[in-house]
Amino acid sequence: RLPASVASAPAKAAGSSSSGSPGTTGSVYVPDNGIVVLSKQRLSKLADDAFGSSSAPRVKQLKLDQNNLTTLPSAVMETLINLSLLDLSGNKTFSNLPSSLSSCTALTSLNISRTAFKAIPDVVFSLAPSLKILELSGLGLESLPDDVTKLSLLTRINLGYNRFKQIPVQTYTLTNMEEILIDNNNVSELDAEALLKLKSLKVLDINCNDLTDLPPRLGLHEGLRVLEIEGNGIKSLKRSTIESGCHEILRCLRDRIPQ
């Protein structure tokens, strides 16, 4: 097991046992809160026996971001039955999610940002009964597959730092959506009517895109609380309006709706 000084940490577990090979975890300590943090450990592999039969069901969050992983052992994923959050972001060579991920029926948050995926792995769609947060930043995506519509419980999707030219139409069917982050893409126009149908939408981040204007009818969205539009070429709104935030931006847009 890990040294007592690490094992006693309230929300962090890191490193490998003496039996683990370099870059591979040994037996991982699971703290009482169930949050296992193995970030920035230069890990290239998660051991098949990283979690024992008694400790695996206690894992609620597994943070493996910024390592050198390429996949996860199927044997491990099959045992994480109460896992609610999995963070794999920043594993730049990570390219394989095992089909056993579907065993994680409690998973609500998945982060595969800045990995080697060029598309959403098919196994992600098997998480539809539970998944609410999907982070897909920095994958070079230009479109989303129609299967995204199966993820009906999604409340947040992060599409930042990709190559989208518009908000993917599939997101407009996700009526529970509260946050759409699509900053640093190539979005040149917004579909106001489609966005108005997302009545739960509270946050829309379209910073650093190719927008030159906003549709006036977007101002009719009653639920929007955060509207980020910095770094675009929008000339129809004063700088002071943009800096004032969502409420003022929406008011100005409403004033431009033809009577």
CSV table of N, CA, C and O in Angstrom, one decimal, residues 100-184:
chain,number,residue,atom,x,y,z
A,100,SER,N,-16.0,-2.1,-21.0
A,100,SER,CA,-16.4,-2.4,-19.6
A,100,SER,C,-16.8,-1.1,-18.9
A,100,SER,O,-17.3,-1.1,-17.8
A,101,LEU,N,-16.5,0.1,-19.5
A,101,LEU,CA,-16.9,1.4,-18.9
A,101,LEU,C,-18.4,1.4,-18.7
A,101,LEU,O,-19.0,2.1,-17.9
A,102,SER,N,-19.1,0.6,-19.6
A,102,SER,CA,-20.6,0.6,-19.5
A,102,SER,C,-21.1,0.0,-18.1
A,102,SER,O,-22.2,0.1,-17.7
A,103,SER,N,-20.1,-0.7,-17.4
A,103,SER,CA,-20.4,-1.2,-16.1
A,103,SER,C,-20.6,-0.1,-15.0
A,103,SER,O,-21.1,-0.3,-14.0
A,104,CYS,N,-20.1,1.1,-15.4
A,104,CYS,CA,-20.1,2.2,-14.4
A,104,CYS,C,-21.5,2.9,-14.6
A,104,CYS,O,-21.6,4.0,-15.1
A,105,THR,N,-22.5,2.3,-14.1
A,105,THR,CA,-23.8,2.7,-14.3
A,105,THR,C,-24.2,4.0,-13.4
A,105,THR,O,-25.3,4.5,-13.6
A,106,ALA,N,-23.3,4.4,-12.5
A,106,ALA,CA,-23.5,5.6,-11.7
A,106,ALA,C,-22.8,6.8,-12.3
A,106,ALA,O,-22.8,7.9,-11.7
A,107,LEU,N,-22.0,6.6,-13.4
A,107,LEU,CA,-21.2,7.7,-13.9
A,107,LEU,C,-22.0,8.8,-14.4
A,107,LEU,O,-22.8,8.7,-15.4
A,108,THR,N,-21.8,10.0,-13.9
A,108,THR,CA,-22.5,11.2,-14.3
A,108,THR,C,-21.6,12.2,-15.0
A,108,THR,O,-22.1,13.1,-15.7
A,109,SER,N,-20.3,12.1,-14.8
A,109,SER,CA,-19.4,13.1,-15.4
A,109,SER,C,-18.2,12.4,-16.0
A,109,SER,O,-17.5,11.6,-15.3
A,110,LEU,N,-17.9,12.7,-17.3
A,110,LEU,CA,-16.8,12.1,-18.0
A,110,LEU,C,-16.0,13.2,-18.7
A,110,LEU,O,-16.6,14.0,-19.5
A,111,ASN,N,-14.7,13.2,-18.5
A,111,ASN,CA,-13.8,14.2,-19.1
A,111,ASN,C,-12.7,13.5,-19.9
A,111,ASN,O,-11.9,12.9,-19.3
A,112,ILE,N,-12.8,13.6,-21.2
A,112,ILE,CA,-11.8,13.1,-22.1
A,112,ILE,C,-11.2,14.2,-22.9
A,112,ILE,O,-10.6,14.0,-24.0
A,113,SER,N,-11.2,15.4,-22.4
A,113,SER,CA,-10.6,16.6,-23.1
A,113,SER,C,-9.1,16.4,-23.2
A,113,SER,O,-8.4,15.8,-22.4
A,114,ARG,N,-8.5,16.9,-24.4
A,114,ARG,CA,-7.1,16.9,-24.6
A,114,ARG,C,-6.5,15.5,-24.6
A,114,ARG,O,-5.4,15.2,-24.0
A,115,THR,N,-7.2,14.5,-25.1
A,115,THR,CA,-6.7,13.1,-25.3
A,115,THR,C,-6.5,12.9,-26.8
A,115,THR,O,-6.6,13.8,-27.6
A,116,ALA,N,-6.3,11.6,-27.2
A,116,ALA,CA,-6.0,11.3,-28.6
A,116,ALA,C,-7.3,11.0,-29.4
A,116,ALA,O,-7.2,10.7,-30.5
A,117,PHE,N,-8.4,11.1,-28.7
A,117,PHE,CA,-9.6,10.7,-29.4
A,117,PHE,C,-9.9,11.7,-30.5
A,117,PHE,O,-9.8,12.9,-30.3
A,118,LYS,N,-10.4,11.3,-31.7
A,118,LYS,CA,-10.8,12.1,-32.8
A,118,LYS,C,-12.3,12.1,-33.0
A,118,LYS,O,-12.8,12.8,-33.9
A,119,ALA,N,-12.9,11.3,-32.2
A,119,ALA,CA,-14.4,11.2,-32.2
A,119,ALA,C,-14.8,10.7,-30.8
A,119,ALA,O,-14.0,10.2,-30.0
A,120,ILE,N,-16.1,10.8,-30.5
A,120,ILE,CA,-16.6,10.3,-29.2
A,120,ILE,C,-16.6,8.8,-29.3
A,120,ILE,O,-17.3,8.2,-30.2
A,121,PRO,N,-15.9,8.1,-28.3
A,121,PRO,CA,-16.0,6.6,-28.4
A,121,PRO,C,-17.4,6.1,-28.2
A,121,PRO,O,-18.2,6.6,-27.4
A,122,ASP,N,-17.7,5.0,-28.9
A,122,ASP,CA,-19.1,4.4,-28.9
A,122,ASP,C,-19.5,4.1,-27.5
A,122,ASP,O,-20.7,4.2,-27.2
A,123,VAL,N,-18.6,3.6,-26.6
A,123,VAL,CA,-19.0,3.2,-25.3
A,123,VAL,C,-19.6,4.3,-24.5
A,123,VAL,O,-20.4,4.1,-23.6
A,124,VAL,N,-19.3,5.6,-24.8
A,124,VAL,CA,-19.9,6.7,-24.1
A,124,VAL,C,-21.4,6.7,-24.2
A,124,VAL,O,-22.1,7.1,-23.2
A,125,PHE,N,-21.9,6.3,-25.3
A,125,PHE,CA,-23.4,6.3,-25.5
A,125,PHE,C,-24.1,5.3,-24.7
A,125,PHE,O,-25.3,5.4,-24.4
A,126,SER,N,-23.3,4.3,-24.2
A,126,SER,CA,-23.9,3.3,-23.3
A,126,SER,C,-24.2,3.9,-21.9
A,126,SER,O,-24.9,3.3,-21.1
A,127,LEU,N,-23.6,5.1,-21.7
A,127,LEU,CA,-23.8,5.7,-20.4
A,127,LEU,C,-25.0,6.7,-20.3
A,127,LEU,O,-25.2,7.4,-19.4
A,128,ALA,N,-25.8,6.6,-21.4
A,128,ALA,CA,-27.0,7.5,-21.5
A,128,ALA,C,-27.9,7.5,-20.2
A,128,ALA,O,-28.4,8.6,-19.9
A,129,PRO,N,-28.1,6.4,-19.6
A,129,PRO,CA,-29.0,6.4,-18.4
A,129,PRO,C,-28.5,7.2,-17.2
A,129,PRO,O,-29.3,7.5,-16.3
A,130,SER,N,-27.2,7.6,-17.2
A,130,SER,CA,-26.7,8.4,-16.1
A,130,SER,C,-25.9,9.6,-16.4
A,130,SER,O,-25.8,10.5,-15.6
A,131,LEU,N,-25.3,9.7,-17.6
A,131,LEU,CA,-24.3,10.8,-17.9
A,131,LEU,C,-25.0,12.1,-18.0
A,131,LEU,O,-25.9,12.3,-18.7
A,132,LYS,N,-24.4,13.1,-17.2
A,132,LYS,CA,-24.9,14.5,-17.2
A,132,LYS,C,-23.9,15.5,-17.7
A,132,LYS,O,-24.3,16.6,-18.1
A,133,ILE,N,-22.6,15.2,-17.5
A,133,ILE,CA,-21.6,16.1,-17.9
A,133,ILE,C,-20.6,15.4,-18.8
A,133,ILE,O,-20.0,14.4,-18.5
A,134,LEU,N,-20.3,16.1,-20.0
A,134,LEU,CA,-19.4,15.5,-21.0
A,134,LEU,C,-18.4,16.6,-21.4
A,134,LEU,O,-18.8,17.6,-22.0
A,135,GLU,N,-17.1,16.3,-21.2
A,135,GLU,CA,-16.1,17.3,-21.5
A,135,GLU,C,-15.3,16.8,-22.7
A,135,GLU,O,-14.7,15.7,-22.6
A,136,LEU,N,-15.4,17.5,-23.8
A,136,LEU,CA,-14.7,17.1,-25.1
A,136,LEU,C,-13.8,18.2,-25.6
A,136,LEU,O,-13.7,18.3,-26.8
A,137,SER,N,-13.2,18.9,-24.8
A,137,SER,CA,-12.4,20.1,-25.2
A,137,SER,C,-11.1,19.6,-25.9
A,137,SER,O,-10.5,18.6,-25.4
A,138,GLY,N,-10.7,20.3,-26.9
A,138,GLY,CA,-9.4,20.1,-27.5
A,138,GLY,C,-9.2,18.7,-28.2
A,138,GLY,O,-8.1,18.2,-28.1
A,139,LEU,N,-10.2,18.3,-28.9
A,139,LEU,CA,-10.1,17.0,-29.6
A,139,LEU,C,-10.0,17.2,-31.1
A,139,LEU,O,-9.9,16.2,-31.9
A,140,GLY,N,-10.1,18.4,-31.6
A,140,GLY,CA,-10.1,18.6,-33.0
A,140,GLY,C,-11.4,18.3,-33.7
A,140,GLY,O,-11.4,18.0,-34.9
A,141,LEU,N,-12.5,18.2,-33.0
A,141,LEU,CA,-13.8,17.8,-33.5
A,141,LEU,C,-14.4,18.9,-34.5
A,141,LEU,O,-14.3,20.1,-34.2
A,142,GLU,N,-15.0,18.4,-35.5
A,142,GLU,CA,-15.7,19.3,-36.5
A,142,GLU,C,-17.2,19.1,-36.4
A,142,GLU,O,-18.0,19.9,-36.9
A,143,SER,N,-17.6,17.9,-35.9
A,143,SER,CA,-19.0,17.6,-35.9
A,143,SER,C,-19.3,16.5,-34.7
A,143,SER,O,-18.3,16.0,-34.2
A,144,LEU,N,-20.5,16.3,-34.4
A,144,LEU,CA,-20.9,15.3,-33.4
A,144,LEU,C,-21.8,14.3,-34.1
A,144,LEU,O,-22.5,14.6,-35.0
A,145,PRO,N,-21.7,13.0,-33.7
A,145,PRO,CA,-22.5,12.0,-34.3
A,145,PRO,C,-24.0,12.1,-33.8
A,145,PRO,O,-24.2,12.7,-32.7
A,146,ASP,N,-24.9,11.6,-34.5
A,146,ASP,CA,-26.3,11.6,-34.1
A,146,ASP,C,-26.6,10.9,-32.8
A,146,ASP,O,-27.5,11.2,-32.1
A,147,ASP,N,-25.7,9.9,-32.5
A,147,ASP,CA,-25.9,9.2,-31.2
A,147,ASP,C,-25.8,10.1,-30.0
A,147,ASP,O,-26.3,9.7,-28.9
A,148,VAL,N,-25.3,11.3,-30.1
A,148,VAL,CA,-25.3,12.2,-29.0
A,148,VAL,C,-26.7,12.5,-28.5
A,148,VAL,O,-26.9,12.8,-27.3
A,149,THR,N,-27.7,12.4,-29.4
A,149,THR,CA,-29.0,12.7,-29.0
A,149,THR,C,-29.5,11.6,-27.9
A,149,THR,O,-30.5,11.9,-27.3
A,150,LYS,N,-28.8,10.5,-27.8
A,150,LYS,CA,-29.2,9.5,-26.8
A,150,LYS,C,-28.9,10.0,-25.4
A,150,LYS,O,-29.4,9.4,-24.4
A,151,LEU,N,-27.9,10.9,-25.3
A,151,LEU,CA,-27.5,11.4,-24.0
A,151,LEU,C,-28.5,12.4,-23.5
A,151,LEU,O,-28.1,13.6,-23.2
A,152,SER,N,-29.7,12.0,-23.3
A,152,SER,CA,-30.8,13.0,-23.0
A,152,SER,C,-30.7,13.6,-21.6
A,152,SER,O,-31.3,14.6,-21.4
A,153,LEU,N,-29.8,13.1,-20.7
A,153,LEU,CA,-29.7,13.7,-19.4
A,153,LEU,C,-28.6,14.7,-19.3
A,153,LEU,O,-28.5,15.4,-18.3
A,154,LEU,N,-27.9,14.9,-20.4
A,154,LEU,CA,-26.8,15.9,-20.3
A,154,LEU,C,-27.3,17.3,-19.9
A,154,LEU,O,-28.2,17.8,-20.5
A,155,THR,N,-26.5,17.8,-18.9
A,155,THR,CA,-26.8,19.2,-18.5
A,155,THR,C,-25.6,20.1,-18.9
A,155,THR,O,-25.8,21.4,-18.9
A,156,ARG,N,-24.5,19.6,-19.2
A,156,ARG,CA,-23.3,20.3,-19.6
A,156,ARG,C,-22.5,19.6,-20.7
A,156,ARG,O,-22.2,18.4,-20.5
A,157,ILE,N,-22.1,20.3,-21.7
A,157,ILE,CA,-21.2,19.8,-22.7
A,157,ILE,C,-20.2,20.8,-23.0
A,157,ILE,O,-20.5,22.0,-23.2
A,158,ASN,N,-18.9,20.4,-23.0
A,158,ASN,CA,-17.8,21.3,-23.2
A,158,ASN,C,-17.2,20.9,-24.6
A,158,ASN,O,-16.6,19.8,-24.7
A,159,LEU,N,-17.3,21.8,-25.6
A,159,LEU,CA,-16.8,21.6,-26.9
A,159,LEU,C,-15.7,22.6,-27.3
A,159,LEU,O,-15.4,22.8,-28.4
A,160,GLY,N,-15.2,23.2,-26.2
A,160,GLY,CA,-14.1,24.2,-26.5
A,160,GLY,C,-12.9,23.7,-27.2
A,160,GLY,O,-12.6,22.5,-27.2
A,161,TYR,N,-12.2,24.6,-27.9
A,161,TYR,CA,-11.0,24.3,-28.5
A,161,TYR,C,-11.1,23.2,-29.5
A,161,TYR,O,-10.3,22.2,-29.5
A,162,ASN,N,-12.1,23.2,-30.4
A,162,ASN,CA,-12.3,22.3,-31.4
A,162,ASN,C,-12.4,23.0,-32.8
A,162,ASN,O,-11.8,24.1,-32.9
A,163,ARG,N,-13.1,22.5,-33.7
A,163,ARG,CA,-13.2,23.1,-35.1
A,163,ARG,C,-14.6,23.3,-35.5
A,163,ARG,O,-14.9,23.3,-36.7
A,164,PHE,N,-15.5,23.5,-34.6
A,164,PHE,CA,-17.0,23.6,-35.0
A,164,PHE,C,-17.2,25.0,-35.7
A,164,PHE,O,-16.7,26.0,-35.2
A,165,LYS,N,-18.0,24.9,-36.7
A,165,LYS,CA,-18.4,26.2,-37.4
A,165,LYS,C,-19.8,26.7,-36.9
A,165,LYS,O,-20.2,27.8,-37.3
A,166,GLN,N,-20.5,25.8,-36.2
A,166,GLN,CA,-21.8,26.2,-35.6
A,166,GLN,C,-22.0,25.3,-34.4
A,166,GLN,O,-21.3,24.3,-34.2
A,167,ILE,N,-22.9,25.6,-33.5
A,167,ILE,CA,-23.3,24.8,-32.4
A,167,ILE,C,-23.9,23.5,-33.0
A,167,ILE,O,-24.8,23.6,-33.8
A,168,PRO,N,-23.4,22.3,-32.7
A,168,PRO,CA,-23.9,21.1,-33.4
A,168,PRO,C,-25.4,21.0,-33.1
A,168,PRO,O,-25.9,21.2,-32.0
A,169,VAL,N,-26.1,20.6,-34.2
A,169,VAL,CA,-27.6,20.6,-34.1
A,169,VAL,C,-28.0,19.5,-33.1
A,169,VAL,O,-29.1,19.6,-32.6
A,170,GLN,N,-27.2,18.5,-32.9
A,170,GLN,CA,-27.6,17.4,-32.0
A,170,GLN,C,-27.8,18.0,-30.6
A,170,GLN,O,-28.6,17.4,-29.8
A,171,THR,N,-27.1,19.0,-30.2
A,171,THR,CA,-27.2,19.6,-28.8
A,171,THR,C,-28.6,20.2,-28.6
A,171,THR,O,-29.1,20.3,-27.5
A,172,TYR,N,-29.3,20.6,-29.7
A,172,TYR,CA,-30.6,21.3,-29.6
A,172,TYR,C,-31.7,20.3,-29.2
A,172,TYR,O,-32.8,20.7,-28.8
A,173,THR,N,-31.4,19.0,-29.3
A,173,THR,CA,-32.4,18.0,-28.8
A,173,THR,C,-32.3,17.7,-27.4
A,173,THR,O,-33.2,17.0,-26.8
A,174,LEU,N,-31.2,18.1,-26.7
A,174,LEU,CA,-30.9,17.8,-25.3
A,174,LEU,C,-31.6,18.8,-24.4
A,174,LEU,O,-31.0,19.8,-24.0
A,175,THR,N,-32.8,18.6,-24.1
A,175,THR,CA,-33.7,19.6,-23.4
A,175,THR,C,-33.3,19.9,-22.0
A,175,THR,O,-33.8,20.8,-21.4
A,176,ASN,N,-32.4,19.0,-21.4
A,176,ASN,CA,-32.0,19.3,-20.0
A,176,ASN,C,-30.7,20.1,-20.0
A,176,ASN,O,-30.2,20.4,-18.9
A,177,MET,N,-30.2,20.5,-21.2
A,177,MET,CA,-28.9,21.2,-21.2
A,177,MET,C,-29.0,22.5,-20.5
A,177,MET,O,-29.8,23.4,-20.8
A,178,GLU,N,-28.0,22.7,-19.6
A,178,GLU,CA,-27.9,24.0,-18.9
A,178,GLU,C,-26.6,24.8,-19.3
A,178,GLU,O,-26.6,26.0,-19.2
A,179,GLU,N,-25.6,24.1,-19.7
A,179,GLU,CA,-24.3,24.8,-20.1
A,179,GLU,C,-23.8,24.2,-21.4
A,179,GLU,O,-23.6,23.0,-21.6
A,180,ILE,N,-23.6,25.1,-22.3
A,180,ILE,CA,-22.9,24.8,-23.6
A,180,ILE,C,-21.6,25.7,-23.7
A,180,ILE,O,-21.7,26.9,-23.7
A,181,LEU,N,-20.5,25.0,-23.7
A,181,LEU,CA,-19.2,25.7,-23.8
A,181,LEU,C,-18.6,25.4,-25.2
A,181,LEU,O,-18.3,24.2,-25.4
A,182,ILE,N,-18.5,26.4,-26.0
A,182,ILE,CA,-18.0,26.1,-27.4
A,182,ILE,C,-17.0,27.3,-27.8
A,182,ILE,O,-17.0,27.7,-28.9
A,183,ASP,N,-16.3,27.7,-26.8
A,183,ASP,CA,-15.3,28.7,-27.0
A,183,ASP,C,-14.1,28.2,-27.8
A,183,ASP,O,-13.9,27.0,-27.9
A,184,ASN,N,-13.4,29.2,-28.5
A,184,ASN,CA,-12.2,28.9,-29.3
A,184,ASN,C,-12.5,27.8,-30.3
A,184,ASN,O,-11.9,26.8,-30.4
